[in-house]
Structures are given as C-alpha cells and as structure tokens.
PDB file of C-alpha atoms in Angstrom:
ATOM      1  CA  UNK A   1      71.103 -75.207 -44.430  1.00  0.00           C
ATOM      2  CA  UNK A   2      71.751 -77.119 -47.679  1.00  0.00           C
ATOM      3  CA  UNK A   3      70.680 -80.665 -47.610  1.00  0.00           C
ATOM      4  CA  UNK A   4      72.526 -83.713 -48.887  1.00  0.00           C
ATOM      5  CA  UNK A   5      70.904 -82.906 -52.544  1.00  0.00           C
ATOM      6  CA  UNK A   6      72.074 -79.782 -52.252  1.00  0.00           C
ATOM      7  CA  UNK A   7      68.714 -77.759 -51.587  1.00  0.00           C
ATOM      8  CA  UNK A   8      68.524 -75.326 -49.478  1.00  0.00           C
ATOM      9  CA  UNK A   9      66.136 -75.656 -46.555  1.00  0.00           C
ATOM     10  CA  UNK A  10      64.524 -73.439 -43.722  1.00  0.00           C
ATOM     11  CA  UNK A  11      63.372 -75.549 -40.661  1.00  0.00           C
ATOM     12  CA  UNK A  12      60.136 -73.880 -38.620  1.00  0.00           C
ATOM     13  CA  UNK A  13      61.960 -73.951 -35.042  1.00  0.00           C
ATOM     14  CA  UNK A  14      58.695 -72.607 -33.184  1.00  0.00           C
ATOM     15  CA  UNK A  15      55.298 -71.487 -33.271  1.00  0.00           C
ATOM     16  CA  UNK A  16      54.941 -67.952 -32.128  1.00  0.00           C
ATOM     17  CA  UNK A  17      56.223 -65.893 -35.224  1.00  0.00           C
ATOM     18  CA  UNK A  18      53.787 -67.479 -37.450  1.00  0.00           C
ATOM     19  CA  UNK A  19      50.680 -66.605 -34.804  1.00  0.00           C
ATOM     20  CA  UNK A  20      51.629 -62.861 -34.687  1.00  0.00           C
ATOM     21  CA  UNK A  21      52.166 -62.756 -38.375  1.00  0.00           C
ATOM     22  CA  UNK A  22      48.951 -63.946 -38.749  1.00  0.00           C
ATOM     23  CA  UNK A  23      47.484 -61.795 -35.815  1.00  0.00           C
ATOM     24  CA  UNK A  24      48.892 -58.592 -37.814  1.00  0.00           C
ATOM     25  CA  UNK A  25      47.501 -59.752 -40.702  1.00  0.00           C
ATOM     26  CA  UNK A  26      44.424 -60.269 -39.744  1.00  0.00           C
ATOM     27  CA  UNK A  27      44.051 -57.660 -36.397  1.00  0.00           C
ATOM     28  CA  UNK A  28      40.996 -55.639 -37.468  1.00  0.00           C
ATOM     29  CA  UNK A  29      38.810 -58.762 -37.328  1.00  0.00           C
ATOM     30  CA  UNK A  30      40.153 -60.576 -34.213  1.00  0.00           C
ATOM     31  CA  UNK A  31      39.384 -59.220 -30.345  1.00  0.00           C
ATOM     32  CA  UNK A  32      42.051 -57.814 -27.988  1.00  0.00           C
ATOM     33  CA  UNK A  33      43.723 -59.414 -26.547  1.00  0.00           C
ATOM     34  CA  UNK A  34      43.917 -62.045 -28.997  1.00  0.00           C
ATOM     35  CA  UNK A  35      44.137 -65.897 -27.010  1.00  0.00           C
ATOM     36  CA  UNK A  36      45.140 -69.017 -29.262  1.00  0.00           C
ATOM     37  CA  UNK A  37      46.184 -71.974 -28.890  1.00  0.00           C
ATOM     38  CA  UNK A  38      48.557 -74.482 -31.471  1.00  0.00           C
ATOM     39  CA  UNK A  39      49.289 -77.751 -31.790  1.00  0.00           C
ATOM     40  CA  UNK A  40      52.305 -78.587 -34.441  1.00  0.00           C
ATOM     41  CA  UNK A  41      55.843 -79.784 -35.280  1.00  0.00           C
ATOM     42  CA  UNK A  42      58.541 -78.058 -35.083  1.00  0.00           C
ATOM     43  CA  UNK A  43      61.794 -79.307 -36.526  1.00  0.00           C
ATOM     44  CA  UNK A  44      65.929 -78.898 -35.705  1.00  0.00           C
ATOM     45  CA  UNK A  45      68.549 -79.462 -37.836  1.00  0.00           C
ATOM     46  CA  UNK A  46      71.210 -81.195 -35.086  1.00  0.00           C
ATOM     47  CA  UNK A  47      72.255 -84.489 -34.099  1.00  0.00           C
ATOM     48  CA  UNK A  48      69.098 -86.318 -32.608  1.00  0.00           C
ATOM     49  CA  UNK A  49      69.762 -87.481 -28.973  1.00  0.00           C
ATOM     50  CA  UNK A  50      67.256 -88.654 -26.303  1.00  0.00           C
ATOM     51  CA  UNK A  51      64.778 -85.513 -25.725  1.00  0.00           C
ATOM     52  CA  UNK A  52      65.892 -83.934 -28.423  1.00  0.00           C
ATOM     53  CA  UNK A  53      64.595 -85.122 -31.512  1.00  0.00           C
ATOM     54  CA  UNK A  54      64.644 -83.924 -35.236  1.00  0.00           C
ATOM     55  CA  UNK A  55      61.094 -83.212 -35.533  1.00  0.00           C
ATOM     56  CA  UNK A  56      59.146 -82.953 -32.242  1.00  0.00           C
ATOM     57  CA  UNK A  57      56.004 -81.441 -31.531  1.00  0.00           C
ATOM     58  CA  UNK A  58      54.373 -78.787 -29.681  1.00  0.00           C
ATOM     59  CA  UNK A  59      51.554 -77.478 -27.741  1.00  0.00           C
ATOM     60  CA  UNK A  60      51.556 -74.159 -26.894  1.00  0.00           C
ATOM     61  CA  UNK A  61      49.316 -70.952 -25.525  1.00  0.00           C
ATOM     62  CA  UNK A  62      49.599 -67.336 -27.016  1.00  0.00           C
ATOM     63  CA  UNK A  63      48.076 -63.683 -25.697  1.00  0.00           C
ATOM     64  CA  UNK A  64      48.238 -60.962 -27.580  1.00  0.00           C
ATOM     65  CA  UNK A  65      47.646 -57.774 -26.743  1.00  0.00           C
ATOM     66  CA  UNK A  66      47.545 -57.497 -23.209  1.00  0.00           C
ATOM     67  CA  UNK A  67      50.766 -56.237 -22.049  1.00  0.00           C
ATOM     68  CA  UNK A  68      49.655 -56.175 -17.770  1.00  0.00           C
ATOM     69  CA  UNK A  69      51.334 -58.649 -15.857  1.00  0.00           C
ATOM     70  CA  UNK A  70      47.790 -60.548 -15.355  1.00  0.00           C
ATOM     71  CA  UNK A  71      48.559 -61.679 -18.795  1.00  0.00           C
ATOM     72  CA  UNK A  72      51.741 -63.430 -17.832  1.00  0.00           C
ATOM     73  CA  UNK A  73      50.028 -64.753 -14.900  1.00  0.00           C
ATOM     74  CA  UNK A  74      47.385 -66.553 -16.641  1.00  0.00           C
ATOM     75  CA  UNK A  75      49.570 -68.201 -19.056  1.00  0.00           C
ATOM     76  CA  UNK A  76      52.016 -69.396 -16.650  1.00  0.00           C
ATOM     77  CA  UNK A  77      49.114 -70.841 -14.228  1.00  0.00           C
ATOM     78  CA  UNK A  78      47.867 -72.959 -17.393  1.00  0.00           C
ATOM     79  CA  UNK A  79      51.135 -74.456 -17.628  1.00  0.00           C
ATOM     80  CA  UNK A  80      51.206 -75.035 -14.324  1.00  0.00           C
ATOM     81  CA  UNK A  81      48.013 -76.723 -14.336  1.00  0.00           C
ATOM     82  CA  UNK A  82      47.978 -78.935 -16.822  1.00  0.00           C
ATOM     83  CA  UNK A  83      51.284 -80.285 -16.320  1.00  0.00           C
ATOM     84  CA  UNK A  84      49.855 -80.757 -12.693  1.00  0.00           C
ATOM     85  CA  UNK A  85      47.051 -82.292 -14.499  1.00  0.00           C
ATOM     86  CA  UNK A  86      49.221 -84.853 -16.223  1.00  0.00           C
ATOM     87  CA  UNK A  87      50.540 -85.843 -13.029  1.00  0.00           C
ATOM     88  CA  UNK A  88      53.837 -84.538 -13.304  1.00  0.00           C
ATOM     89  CA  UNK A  89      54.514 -83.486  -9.419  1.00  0.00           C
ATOM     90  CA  UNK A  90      58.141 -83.321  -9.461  1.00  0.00           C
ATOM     91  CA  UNK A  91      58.084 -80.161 -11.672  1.00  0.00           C
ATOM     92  CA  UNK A  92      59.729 -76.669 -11.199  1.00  0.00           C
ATOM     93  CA  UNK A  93      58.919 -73.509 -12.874  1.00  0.00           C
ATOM     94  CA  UNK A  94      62.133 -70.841 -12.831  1.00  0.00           C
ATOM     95  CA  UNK A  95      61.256 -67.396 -13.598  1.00  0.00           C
ATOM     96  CA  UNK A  96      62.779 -64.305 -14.462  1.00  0.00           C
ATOM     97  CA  UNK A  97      62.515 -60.923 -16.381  1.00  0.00           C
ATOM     98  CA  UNK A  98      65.187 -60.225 -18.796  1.00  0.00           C
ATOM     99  CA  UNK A  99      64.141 -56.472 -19.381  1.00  0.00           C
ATOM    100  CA  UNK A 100      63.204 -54.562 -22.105  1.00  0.00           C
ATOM    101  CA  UNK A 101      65.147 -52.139 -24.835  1.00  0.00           C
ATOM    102  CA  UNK A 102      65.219 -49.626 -22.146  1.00  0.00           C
ATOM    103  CA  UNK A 103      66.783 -51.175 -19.624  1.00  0.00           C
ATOM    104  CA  UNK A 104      68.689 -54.245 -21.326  1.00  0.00           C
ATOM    105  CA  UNK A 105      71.439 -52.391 -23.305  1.00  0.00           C
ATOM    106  CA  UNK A 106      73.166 -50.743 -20.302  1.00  0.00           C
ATOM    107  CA  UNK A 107      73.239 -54.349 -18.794  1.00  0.00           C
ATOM    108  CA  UNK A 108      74.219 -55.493 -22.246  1.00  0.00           C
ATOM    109  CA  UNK A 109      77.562 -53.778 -22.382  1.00  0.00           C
ATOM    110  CA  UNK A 110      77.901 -54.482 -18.490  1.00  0.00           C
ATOM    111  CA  UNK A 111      78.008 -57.894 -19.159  1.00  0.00           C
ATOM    112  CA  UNK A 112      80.271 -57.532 -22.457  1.00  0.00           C
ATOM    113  CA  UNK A 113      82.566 -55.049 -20.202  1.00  0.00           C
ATOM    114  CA  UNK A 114      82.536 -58.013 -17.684  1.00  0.00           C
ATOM    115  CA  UNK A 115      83.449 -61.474 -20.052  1.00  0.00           C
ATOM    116  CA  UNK A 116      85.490 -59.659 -23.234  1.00  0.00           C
ATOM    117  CA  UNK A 117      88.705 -59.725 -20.933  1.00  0.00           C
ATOM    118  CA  UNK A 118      87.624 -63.477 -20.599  1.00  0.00           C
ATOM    119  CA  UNK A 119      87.042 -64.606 -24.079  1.00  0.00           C
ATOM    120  CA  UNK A 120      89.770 -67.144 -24.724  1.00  0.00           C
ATOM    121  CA  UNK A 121      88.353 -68.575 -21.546  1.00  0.00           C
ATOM    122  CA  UNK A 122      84.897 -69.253 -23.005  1.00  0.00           C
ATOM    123  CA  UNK A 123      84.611 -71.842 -26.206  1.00  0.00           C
ATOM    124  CA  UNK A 124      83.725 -71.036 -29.683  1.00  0.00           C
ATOM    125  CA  UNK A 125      79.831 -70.946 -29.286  1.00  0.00           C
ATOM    126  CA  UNK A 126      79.929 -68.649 -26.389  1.00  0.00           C
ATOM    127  CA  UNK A 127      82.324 -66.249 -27.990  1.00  0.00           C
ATOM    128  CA  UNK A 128      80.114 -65.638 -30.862  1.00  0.00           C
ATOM    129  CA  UNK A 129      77.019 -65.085 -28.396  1.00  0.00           C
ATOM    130  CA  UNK A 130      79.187 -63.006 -26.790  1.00  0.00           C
ATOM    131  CA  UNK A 131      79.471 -60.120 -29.974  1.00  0.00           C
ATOM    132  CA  UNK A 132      75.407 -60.841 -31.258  1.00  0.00           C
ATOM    133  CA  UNK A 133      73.436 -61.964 -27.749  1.00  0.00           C
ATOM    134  CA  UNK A 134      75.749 -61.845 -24.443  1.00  0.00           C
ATOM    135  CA  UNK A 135      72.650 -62.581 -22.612  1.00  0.00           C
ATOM    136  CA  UNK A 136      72.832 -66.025 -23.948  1.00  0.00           C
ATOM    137  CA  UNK A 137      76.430 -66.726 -22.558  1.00  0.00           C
ATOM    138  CA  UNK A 138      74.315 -67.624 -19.881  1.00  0.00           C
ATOM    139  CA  UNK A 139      72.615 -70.444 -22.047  1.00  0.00           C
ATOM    140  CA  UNK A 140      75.567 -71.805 -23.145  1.00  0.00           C
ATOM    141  CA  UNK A 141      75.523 -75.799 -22.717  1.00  0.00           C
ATOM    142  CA  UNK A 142      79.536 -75.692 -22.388  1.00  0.00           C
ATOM    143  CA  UNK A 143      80.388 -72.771 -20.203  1.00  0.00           C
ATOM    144  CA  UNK A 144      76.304 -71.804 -18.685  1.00  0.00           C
ATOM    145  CA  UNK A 145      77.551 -73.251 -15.206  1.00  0.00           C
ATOM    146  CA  UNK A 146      81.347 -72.331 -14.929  1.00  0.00           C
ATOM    147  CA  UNK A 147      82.313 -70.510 -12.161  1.00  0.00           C
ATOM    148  CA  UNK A 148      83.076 -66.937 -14.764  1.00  0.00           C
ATOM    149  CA  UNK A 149      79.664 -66.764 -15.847  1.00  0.00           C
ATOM    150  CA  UNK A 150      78.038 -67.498 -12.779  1.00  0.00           C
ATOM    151  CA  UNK A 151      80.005 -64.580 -11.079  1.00  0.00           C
ATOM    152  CA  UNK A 152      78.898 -62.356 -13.968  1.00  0.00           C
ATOM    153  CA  UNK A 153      76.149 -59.552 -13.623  1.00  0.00           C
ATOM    154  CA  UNK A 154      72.485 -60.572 -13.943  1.00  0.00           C
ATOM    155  CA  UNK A 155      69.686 -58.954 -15.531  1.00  0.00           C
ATOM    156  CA  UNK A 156      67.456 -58.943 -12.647  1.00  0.00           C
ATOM    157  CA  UNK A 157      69.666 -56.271 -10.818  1.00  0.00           C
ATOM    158  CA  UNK A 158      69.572 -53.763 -13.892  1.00  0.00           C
ATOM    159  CA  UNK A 159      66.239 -53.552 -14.699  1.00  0.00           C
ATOM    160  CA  UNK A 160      64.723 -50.642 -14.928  1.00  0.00           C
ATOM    161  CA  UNK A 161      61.660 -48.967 -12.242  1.00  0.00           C
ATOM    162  CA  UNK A 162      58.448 -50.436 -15.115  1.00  0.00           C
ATOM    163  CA  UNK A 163      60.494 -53.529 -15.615  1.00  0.00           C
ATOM    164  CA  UNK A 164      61.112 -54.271 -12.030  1.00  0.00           C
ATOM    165  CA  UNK A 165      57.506 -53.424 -10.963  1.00  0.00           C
ATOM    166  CA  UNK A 166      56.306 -55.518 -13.612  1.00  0.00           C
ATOM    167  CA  UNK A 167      58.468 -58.396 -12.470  1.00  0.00           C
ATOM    168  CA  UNK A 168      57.306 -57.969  -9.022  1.00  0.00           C
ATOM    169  CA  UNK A 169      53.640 -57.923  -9.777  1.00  0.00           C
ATOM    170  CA  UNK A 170      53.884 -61.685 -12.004  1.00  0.00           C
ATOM    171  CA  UNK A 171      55.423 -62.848  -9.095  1.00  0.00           C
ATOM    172  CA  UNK A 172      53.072 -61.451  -6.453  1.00  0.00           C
ATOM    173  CA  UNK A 173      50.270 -62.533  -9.037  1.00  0.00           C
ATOM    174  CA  UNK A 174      51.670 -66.323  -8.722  1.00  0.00           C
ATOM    175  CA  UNK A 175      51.821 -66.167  -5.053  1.00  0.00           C
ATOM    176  CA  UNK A 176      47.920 -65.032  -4.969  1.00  0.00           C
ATOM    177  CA  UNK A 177      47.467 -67.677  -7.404  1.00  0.00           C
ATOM    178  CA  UNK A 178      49.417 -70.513  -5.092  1.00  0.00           C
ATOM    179  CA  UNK A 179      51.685 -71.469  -7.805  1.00  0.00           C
ATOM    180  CA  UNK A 180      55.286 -72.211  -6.741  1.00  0.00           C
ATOM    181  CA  UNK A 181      58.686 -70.426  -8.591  1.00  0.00           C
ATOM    182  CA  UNK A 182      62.434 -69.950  -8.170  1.00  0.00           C
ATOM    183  CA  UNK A 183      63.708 -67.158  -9.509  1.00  0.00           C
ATOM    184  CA  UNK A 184      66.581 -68.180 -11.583  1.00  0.00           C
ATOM    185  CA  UNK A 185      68.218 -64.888 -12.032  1.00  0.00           C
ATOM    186  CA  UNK A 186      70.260 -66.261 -15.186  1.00  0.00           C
ATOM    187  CA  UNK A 187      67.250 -67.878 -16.861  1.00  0.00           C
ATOM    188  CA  UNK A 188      67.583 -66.657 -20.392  1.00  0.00           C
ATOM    189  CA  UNK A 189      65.766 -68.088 -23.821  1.00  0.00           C
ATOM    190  CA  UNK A 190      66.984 -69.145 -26.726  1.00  0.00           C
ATOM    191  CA  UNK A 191      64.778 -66.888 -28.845  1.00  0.00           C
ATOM    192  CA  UNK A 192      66.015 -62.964 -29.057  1.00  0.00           C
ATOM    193  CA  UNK A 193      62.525 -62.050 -29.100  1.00  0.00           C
ATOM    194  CA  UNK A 194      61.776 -62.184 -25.713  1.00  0.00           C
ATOM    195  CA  UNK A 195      61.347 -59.060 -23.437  1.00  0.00           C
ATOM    196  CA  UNK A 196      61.009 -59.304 -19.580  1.00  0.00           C
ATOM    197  CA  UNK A 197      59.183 -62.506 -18.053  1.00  0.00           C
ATOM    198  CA  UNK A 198      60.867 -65.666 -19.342  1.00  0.00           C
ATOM    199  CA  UNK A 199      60.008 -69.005 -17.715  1.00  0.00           C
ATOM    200  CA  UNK A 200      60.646 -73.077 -17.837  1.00  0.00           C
ATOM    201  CA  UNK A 201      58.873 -75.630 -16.370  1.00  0.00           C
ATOM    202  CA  UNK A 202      61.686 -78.526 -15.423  1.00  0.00           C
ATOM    203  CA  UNK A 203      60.768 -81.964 -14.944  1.00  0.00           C
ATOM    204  CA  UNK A 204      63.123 -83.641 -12.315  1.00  0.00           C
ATOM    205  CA  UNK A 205      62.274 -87.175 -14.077  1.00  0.00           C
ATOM    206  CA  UNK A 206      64.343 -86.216 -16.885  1.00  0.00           C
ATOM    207  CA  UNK A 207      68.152 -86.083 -17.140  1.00  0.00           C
ATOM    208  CA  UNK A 208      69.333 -82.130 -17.038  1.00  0.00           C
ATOM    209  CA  UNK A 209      70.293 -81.350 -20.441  1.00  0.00           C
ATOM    210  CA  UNK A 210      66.695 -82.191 -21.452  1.00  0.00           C
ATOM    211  CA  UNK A 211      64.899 -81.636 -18.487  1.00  0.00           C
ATOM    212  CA  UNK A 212      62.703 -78.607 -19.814  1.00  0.00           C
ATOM    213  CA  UNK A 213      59.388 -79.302 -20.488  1.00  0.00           C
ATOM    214  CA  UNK A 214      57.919 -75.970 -21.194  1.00  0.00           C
ATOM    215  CA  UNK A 215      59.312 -72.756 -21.794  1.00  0.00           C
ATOM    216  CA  UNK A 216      57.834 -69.445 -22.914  1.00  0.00           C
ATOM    217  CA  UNK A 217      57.556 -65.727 -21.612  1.00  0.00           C
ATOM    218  CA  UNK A 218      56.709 -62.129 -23.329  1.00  0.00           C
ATOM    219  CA  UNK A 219      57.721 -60.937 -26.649  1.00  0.00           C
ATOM    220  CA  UNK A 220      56.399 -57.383 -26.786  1.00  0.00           C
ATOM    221  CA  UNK A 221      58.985 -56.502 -29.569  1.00  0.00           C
ATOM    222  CA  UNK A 222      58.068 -59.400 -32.113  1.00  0.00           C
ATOM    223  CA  UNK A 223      55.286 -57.888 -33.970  1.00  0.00           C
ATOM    224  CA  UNK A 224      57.080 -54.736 -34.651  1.00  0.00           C
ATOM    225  CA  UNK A 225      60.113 -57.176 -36.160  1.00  0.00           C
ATOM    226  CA  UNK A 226      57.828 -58.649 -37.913  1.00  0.00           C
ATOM    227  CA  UNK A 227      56.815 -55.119 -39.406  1.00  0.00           C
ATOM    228  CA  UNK A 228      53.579 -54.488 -37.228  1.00  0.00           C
ATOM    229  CA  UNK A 229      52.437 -51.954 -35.030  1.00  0.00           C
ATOM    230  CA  UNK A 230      53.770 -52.322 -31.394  1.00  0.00           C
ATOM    231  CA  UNK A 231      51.654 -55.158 -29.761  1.00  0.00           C
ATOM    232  CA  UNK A 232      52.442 -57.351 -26.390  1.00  0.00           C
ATOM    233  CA  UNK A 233      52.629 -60.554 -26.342  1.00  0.00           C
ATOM    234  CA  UNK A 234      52.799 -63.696 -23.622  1.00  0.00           C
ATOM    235  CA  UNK A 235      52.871 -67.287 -24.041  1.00  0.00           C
ATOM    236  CA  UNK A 236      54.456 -70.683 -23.981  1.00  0.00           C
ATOM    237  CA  UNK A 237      55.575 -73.792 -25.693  1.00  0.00           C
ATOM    238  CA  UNK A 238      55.187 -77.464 -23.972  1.00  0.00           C
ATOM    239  CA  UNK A 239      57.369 -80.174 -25.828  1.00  0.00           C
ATOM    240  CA  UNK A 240      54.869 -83.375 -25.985  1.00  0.00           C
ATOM    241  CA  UNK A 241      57.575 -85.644 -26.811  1.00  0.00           C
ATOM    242  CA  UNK A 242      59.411 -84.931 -23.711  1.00  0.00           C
ATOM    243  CA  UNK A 243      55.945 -84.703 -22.067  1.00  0.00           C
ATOM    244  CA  UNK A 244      55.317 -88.270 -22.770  1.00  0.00           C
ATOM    245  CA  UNK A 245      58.983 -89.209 -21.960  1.00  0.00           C
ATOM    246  CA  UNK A 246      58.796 -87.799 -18.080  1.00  0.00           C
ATOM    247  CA  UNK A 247      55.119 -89.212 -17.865  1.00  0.00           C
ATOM    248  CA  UNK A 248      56.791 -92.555 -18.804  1.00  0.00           C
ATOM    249  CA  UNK A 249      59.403 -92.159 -16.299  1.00  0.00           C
ATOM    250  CA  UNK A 250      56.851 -91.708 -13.814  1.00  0.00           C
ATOM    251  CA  UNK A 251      54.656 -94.734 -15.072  1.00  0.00           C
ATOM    252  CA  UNK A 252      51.976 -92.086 -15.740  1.00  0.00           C
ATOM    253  CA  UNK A 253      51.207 -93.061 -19.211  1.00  0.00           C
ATOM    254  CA  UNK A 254      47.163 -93.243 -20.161  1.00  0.00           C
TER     255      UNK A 254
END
C-alpha cells in the first residue's frame, strides 16, 4: 500500500514464508525434517481494534519435511500444551483438512456451482473470494455464519481416499495423545498456502471476532511457490498479544 508520504510499503503478515525460503536456501546443510521455532512481529495494515493490533507479535513452531500425519500431531500437541501451560483452560482447538490439489478443485467448482447463483446475496468481500479463493467464503467476517454458506458443501466430504486417511490418522493421533478437538468442517485459513490439516486454538475469555489464539496447519505446496523442490510442511502461529489479553481476562498474568 502507499503510505501517507506516498511510499510504497510491503507489511510481513506472517512468519512461515520467510522459514521455508530460508530452509530452501539453505537445505543441504540442515537435517530432515527441519524443526524451528520464531519469535517476531508481524504487522497489518487495517484499522486497529481490541485484539487486533497494527503490529503484534508472534510465536510460532515449524516442521519441515515430514509430510506423515505424526508431524501434524506433534505440532498441534505443543500448542496444546503450552497454552495449557499458561493456564488457559477454557480453550478449544477446531480442526479440519481442507485437501490438497487433487482433491480440492472438484470441491472448488462445487462450491462456486453452489454460491454463483447467490452472489448479489453475499457482500463485496465475499464476492471477490468467491472468483480467487471460494474456500474462504467460509471466512468471511460478514456472511461466514449466514444461513447460505452454512448450507453450502464442505471440504471434509470431498476429500479424496490419501486426504481422508490422512485426516483420520491426525485425529486418531490426538485421541492417543488425549488432546481434545471439534471438527469444524468449515474451518478454513486465511493463507492460500495451506493444504489439508488446518487448526485454531479459541480462547472462550475473549470476545468472538478475536477469540483465536493460535492458528496454523500444513503447507506442503509453499516451497514449490516459493520455487523449491516439493517439501511438506506443518506448523503454527500463537498471537502473544492476544495471549496476554485472555491470560489477563483470566487474572493469570505472571
């Protein structure tokens, strides 16, 4: 965007990108799978409400290179524990698996087939998901809950047999591992790089519009858009600002 000087500016939304560009560049020297961890800011251009600030910052988990849903597993069960570990009790991870370039553009012009008759029912935003992501329709802070896109076709009923068995073996995985999920079957991310598992920890302590504390999944498809060989990846991204914001609501500030 161009600033009030006029300069134009790019704004580093998130994390991940610059670890697998720096993975790839760097591959022949690191082990596989590849484990990091980052602590930074991030920064949005947008008007700054409570939760959702201009700069905030991050601490998040990456795995690269294992592409077995163990992988997912173990990332998600950090999350789990140290948010448990902060004393956040009254959090809920929702999980699903958004599929994968075999799977996801039959579903893709499902959905399109389904909501196109529908457009002038859906606002401005949503429309122009609707032509570049339709997935994220489902996203959508206006129309997300309405009654037309919750009737609409989900992901998790398309996916294909590897898809589907790898979505039932995270899931399996967390059950072995006692951690507790809801499968939100519309649980999309704001990212297009994701490929099957996405998750969210959501605090209860915060209001809903900012209630998501962590949020993550796999991006198997990233390092090849970033001009790399194929290589899986898994992690997540915990927002410490809204971190400290539910531990305050819970008077479980150090």
């Amino acid at each position: 965007f161009e600033d009030k000087g006029g300069r134009s500016l790019t704004l580093r939304p998130e994390q991940t990108a610059s670890i697998v560009r720096a993975y790839l560049a760097n591959a022949h020297d690191l082990p596989t799978p590849f484990k990091a961890y980052h602590v930074s800011p991030q920064f949005r251009h947008g008007r700054p409400q409570a939760g959702r600030l201009r700069e905030l910052r991050q601490f998040g988990v990456e795995t690269i290179g294992a592409a077995a849903p163990a992988a997912d597993v173990e990332v998600i069960a950090l999350a789990d524990r140290y948010l448990r570990g902060r004393g956040l009790g009254k959090v809920e991870l929702r999980l699903n698996s958004i599929g994968d370039p075999e799977c996801r553009p039959a579903y893709r012009e499902k959905l399109i087939a389904y909501l196109e008759p529908h457009a002038n029912e859906l606002d401005e935003d949503c429309r122009t998901r609707l032509r570049t992501n339709p997935l994220r329709v489902f996203d959508c802070k206006v129309d997300g809950q309405t009654p037309l896109v919750l009737r609409a076709p989900v992901i998790s009923d398309n996916l294909c047999q590897a898809c589907a068995e790898h979505f039932a073996a995270v899931r399996n995985g967390l059950d072995a591992a006692g951690i507790a999920f809801v499968h939100d079957p519309r649980l999309v991310r704001g990212l297009d790089y994701y490929t099957r598992t996405v998750l969210e920890f959501v605090s209860a302590s915060l209001s809903p519009a900012q209630a998501t504390v962590c949020g993550g999944g796999r991006y198997d498809g990233l390092a090849e858009v970033l001009g790399g060989a194929p290589t899986p990846g898994v992690g997540f991204a915990l927002g410490l600002d809204r971190l400290l914001a539910a531990m305050e609501e819970l008077g479980m500030l150090p």
